[in-house]
Amino acid sequence: MKRPLPAVRLRVPTHEDAVAWHRVFADPEVMEFHGGRPAELSVYEELTARQRRHDAEHGFCLWTLLDDSGEVIGFTGAQPWRPHWGPVGETEIGWRLGRAHWGKGYVTAAARETLRRVREAGVPGVVAVVRPGNERSIAVTRRLGMEPAETYPHPTLDEAVLCFRLRFSHAQ
């Protein structure tokens, strides 16, 4: 039996959310596929500021993810692909969630809301770039209906990353 997805709220990240993200993502398990160790607060200050600009310019961003009590538990959203390698010119959907909230459906619920919002913003489709072995994220791409596409050599890691795609049909 499939359980219902939890209620989630997405909001444009505030300056204060940088501190919350820093705290929620301070777990090495959370960061296993994102550099392996917690990032400095300044990384999240820059990231939240960039997301506010993305929201103003594109109508979407990596939104702060809140549970039904209003607690910051991570982020989920979309942004233009930034690196000069990989799916250049595409819109990337992504997520990161605090360890205490894994396995409860938060990312799937928030990612589905993200898909609705980016489609409404006129984006024709999204990609997700996932490191091999990140089975939790690969499972989310499947639940979203994304298809495995190509792989890209990562410029600093000794591995190729997986790219999943979802194109929106006119009937959605």
Short mmCIF file of C-alpha atoms in Angstrom, two decimals:
data_model
loop_
_atom_site.label_atom_id
_atom_site.label_comp_id
_atom_site.label_asym_id
_atom_site.label_seq_id
_atom_site.Cartn_x
_atom_site.Cartn_y
_atom_site.Cartn_z
CA MET A 1 0.00 0.00 0.00
CA LYS A 2 1.34 3.40 -0.94
CA ARG A 3 1.30 5.91 1.84
CA PRO A 4 0.27 9.49 1.18
CA LEU A 5 3.02 12.03 0.66
CA PRO A 6 3.58 14.51 3.47
CA ALA A 7 2.47 18.11 3.29
CA VAL A 8 5.33 20.41 2.30
CA ARG A 9 5.79 24.11 1.79
CA LEU A 10 8.31 25.70 -0.54
CA ARG A 11 9.45 29.30 -0.14
CA VAL A 12 12.07 31.50 -1.70
CA PRO A 13 15.10 31.19 0.58
CA THR A 14 15.61 34.00 3.06
CA HIS A 15 19.00 35.22 4.24
CA GLU A 16 18.28 33.39 7.52
CA ASP A 17 17.75 30.15 5.62
CA ALA A 18 21.49 30.06 4.92
CA VAL A 19 22.01 29.35 8.62
CA ALA A 20 19.26 26.72 8.63
CA TRP A 21 20.67 25.00 5.52
CA HIS A 22 24.16 25.05 7.07
CA ARG A 23 22.77 23.36 10.20
CA VAL A 24 20.57 20.80 8.38
CA PHE A 25 23.34 19.83 5.94
CA ALA A 26 26.14 19.59 8.54
CA ASP A 27 25.80 15.80 8.48
CA PRO A 28 28.51 13.97 6.45
CA GLU A 29 25.88 11.40 5.35
CA VAL A 30 23.79 14.20 3.82
CA MET A 31 26.88 15.50 2.05
CA GLU A 32 28.13 12.11 0.82
CA PHE A 33 27.28 12.91 -2.80
CA HIS A 34 27.87 16.68 -2.47
CA GLY A 35 31.55 16.93 -1.70
CA GLY A 36 31.64 14.54 1.24
CA ARG A 37 31.86 17.08 4.03
CA PRO A 38 29.79 19.97 5.36
CA ALA A 39 30.23 23.29 3.58
CA GLU A 40 31.02 26.60 5.25
CA LEU A 41 28.19 28.99 6.11
CA SER A 42 29.42 31.37 3.40
CA VAL A 43 28.61 28.73 0.75
CA TYR A 44 24.96 28.75 1.86
CA GLU A 45 24.87 32.53 2.13
CA GLU A 46 25.94 32.76 -1.52
CA LEU A 47 23.60 29.95 -2.55
CA THR A 48 20.51 31.46 -0.91
CA ALA A 49 21.32 34.87 -2.41
CA ARG A 50 21.70 33.29 -5.87
CA GLN A 51 18.37 31.50 -5.45
CA ARG A 52 16.61 34.78 -4.64
CA ARG A 53 18.02 36.17 -7.91
CA HIS A 54 16.89 33.06 -9.82
CA ASP A 55 13.38 33.44 -8.45
CA ALA A 56 13.26 37.12 -9.45
CA GLU A 57 14.64 36.40 -12.94
CA HIS A 58 13.04 33.03 -13.79
CA GLY A 59 10.11 32.53 -11.40
CA PHE A 60 11.73 29.45 -9.86
CA CYS A 61 14.73 28.55 -7.74
CA LEU A 62 15.94 26.04 -5.17
CA TRP A 63 13.22 26.73 -2.61
CA THR A 64 13.58 26.21 1.10
CA LEU A 65 11.64 23.08 2.01
CA LEU A 66 9.53 23.25 5.16
CA ASP A 67 7.64 20.47 6.86
CA ASP A 68 4.06 20.90 8.05
CA SER A 69 5.27 22.48 11.32
CA GLY A 70 7.29 25.12 9.44
CA GLU A 71 10.70 23.60 10.22
CA VAL A 72 13.40 24.01 7.54
CA ILE A 73 14.30 20.48 6.46
CA GLY A 74 16.18 21.11 3.21
CA PHE A 75 15.67 22.49 -0.27
CA THR A 76 14.01 21.36 -3.47
CA GLY A 77 13.60 23.28 -6.68
CA ALA A 78 15.10 24.07 -10.03
CA GLN A 79 17.75 26.37 -11.41
CA PRO A 80 19.62 26.95 -14.64
CA TRP A 81 22.51 24.49 -14.97
CA ARG A 82 25.60 26.53 -14.04
CA PRO A 83 28.75 24.52 -14.81
CA HIS A 84 30.46 24.67 -18.19
CA TRP A 85 30.20 20.88 -18.49
CA GLY A 86 27.19 18.56 -18.48
CA PRO A 87 23.71 19.59 -19.65
CA VAL A 88 24.61 23.19 -20.48
CA GLY A 89 21.56 25.35 -21.20
CA GLU A 90 19.16 23.05 -19.34
CA THR A 91 17.10 23.60 -16.20
CA GLU A 92 18.20 21.32 -13.37
CA ILE A 93 15.85 20.02 -10.71
CA GLY A 94 17.51 19.17 -7.42
CA TRP A 95 17.00 18.46 -3.76
CA ARG A 96 18.86 18.02 -0.51
CA LEU A 97 17.23 16.91 2.70
CA GLY A 98 18.27 16.69 6.34
CA ARG A 99 19.01 13.12 7.44
CA ALA A 100 16.19 13.05 10.03
CA HIS A 101 13.65 13.45 7.21
CA TRP A 102 14.88 10.79 4.77
CA GLY A 103 12.49 8.09 3.66
CA LYS A 104 9.29 9.98 4.45
CA GLY A 105 8.35 11.25 0.99
CA TYR A 106 9.32 14.90 1.50
CA VAL A 107 11.57 15.12 -1.55
CA THR A 108 9.08 13.41 -3.85
CA ALA A 109 6.25 15.68 -2.69
CA ALA A 110 8.37 18.82 -3.04
CA ALA A 111 9.85 17.73 -6.38
CA ARG A 112 6.38 17.15 -7.81
CA GLU A 113 5.41 20.67 -6.74
CA THR A 114 8.63 21.92 -8.33
CA LEU A 115 7.71 20.24 -11.62
CA ARG A 116 4.31 21.91 -11.54
CA ARG A 117 5.85 25.33 -10.89
CA VAL A 118 8.59 25.16 -13.53
CA ARG A 119 6.13 23.90 -16.12
CA GLU A 120 3.88 26.87 -15.32
CA ALA A 121 6.93 29.12 -15.76
CA GLY A 122 7.22 27.83 -19.34
CA VAL A 123 10.21 25.53 -18.90
CA PRO A 124 9.96 22.74 -21.51
CA GLY A 125 11.64 20.12 -19.33
CA VAL A 126 14.18 19.43 -16.62
CA VAL A 127 17.29 17.39 -15.99
CA ALA A 128 18.65 15.87 -12.81
CA VAL A 129 22.35 15.18 -12.53
CA VAL A 130 23.07 12.41 -10.03
CA ARG A 131 26.27 10.73 -8.95
CA PRO A 132 26.40 6.96 -9.39
CA GLY A 133 25.56 5.20 -6.15
CA ASN A 134 23.12 7.87 -4.99
CA GLU A 135 20.26 5.39 -5.05
CA ARG A 136 17.90 7.63 -3.05
CA SER A 137 18.09 10.38 -5.66
CA ILE A 138 17.90 7.92 -8.53
CA ALA A 139 14.70 6.55 -6.97
CA VAL A 140 13.25 10.07 -6.81
CA THR A 141 13.96 10.60 -10.52
CA ARG A 142 12.04 7.39 -11.25
CA ARG A 143 9.07 8.47 -9.11
CA LEU A 144 9.02 11.75 -11.05
CA GLY A 145 8.89 9.91 -14.38
CA MET A 146 12.37 11.00 -15.43
CA GLU A 147 14.24 8.85 -17.93
CA PRO A 148 17.95 8.00 -17.87
CA ALA A 149 19.63 9.98 -20.63
CA GLU A 150 23.34 10.51 -21.02
CA THR A 151 26.36 10.47 -18.74
CA TYR A 152 28.92 13.23 -18.40
CA PRO A 153 32.50 12.97 -17.21
CA HIS A 154 32.78 14.98 -13.99
CA PRO A 155 35.63 17.51 -14.24
CA THR A 156 37.03 16.89 -10.73
CA LEU A 157 35.82 13.42 -9.78
CA ASP A 158 37.07 10.18 -11.26
CA GLU A 159 33.60 9.17 -12.41
CA ALA A 160 30.88 10.02 -14.86
CA VAL A 161 27.63 11.46 -13.53
CA LEU A 162 24.20 10.31 -14.62
CA CYS A 163 21.75 12.65 -16.30
CA PHE A 164 18.01 12.03 -16.13
CA ARG A 165 15.50 13.96 -18.26
CA LEU A 166 11.84 14.82 -18.21
CA ARG A 167 10.18 16.70 -21.05
CA PHE A 168 6.77 18.16 -20.38
CA SER A 169 4.04 17.21 -22.79
CA HIS A 170 1.43 19.76 -23.81
CA ALA A 171 -1.27 17.65 -22.18
CA GLN A 172 0.16 17.82 -18.62
#
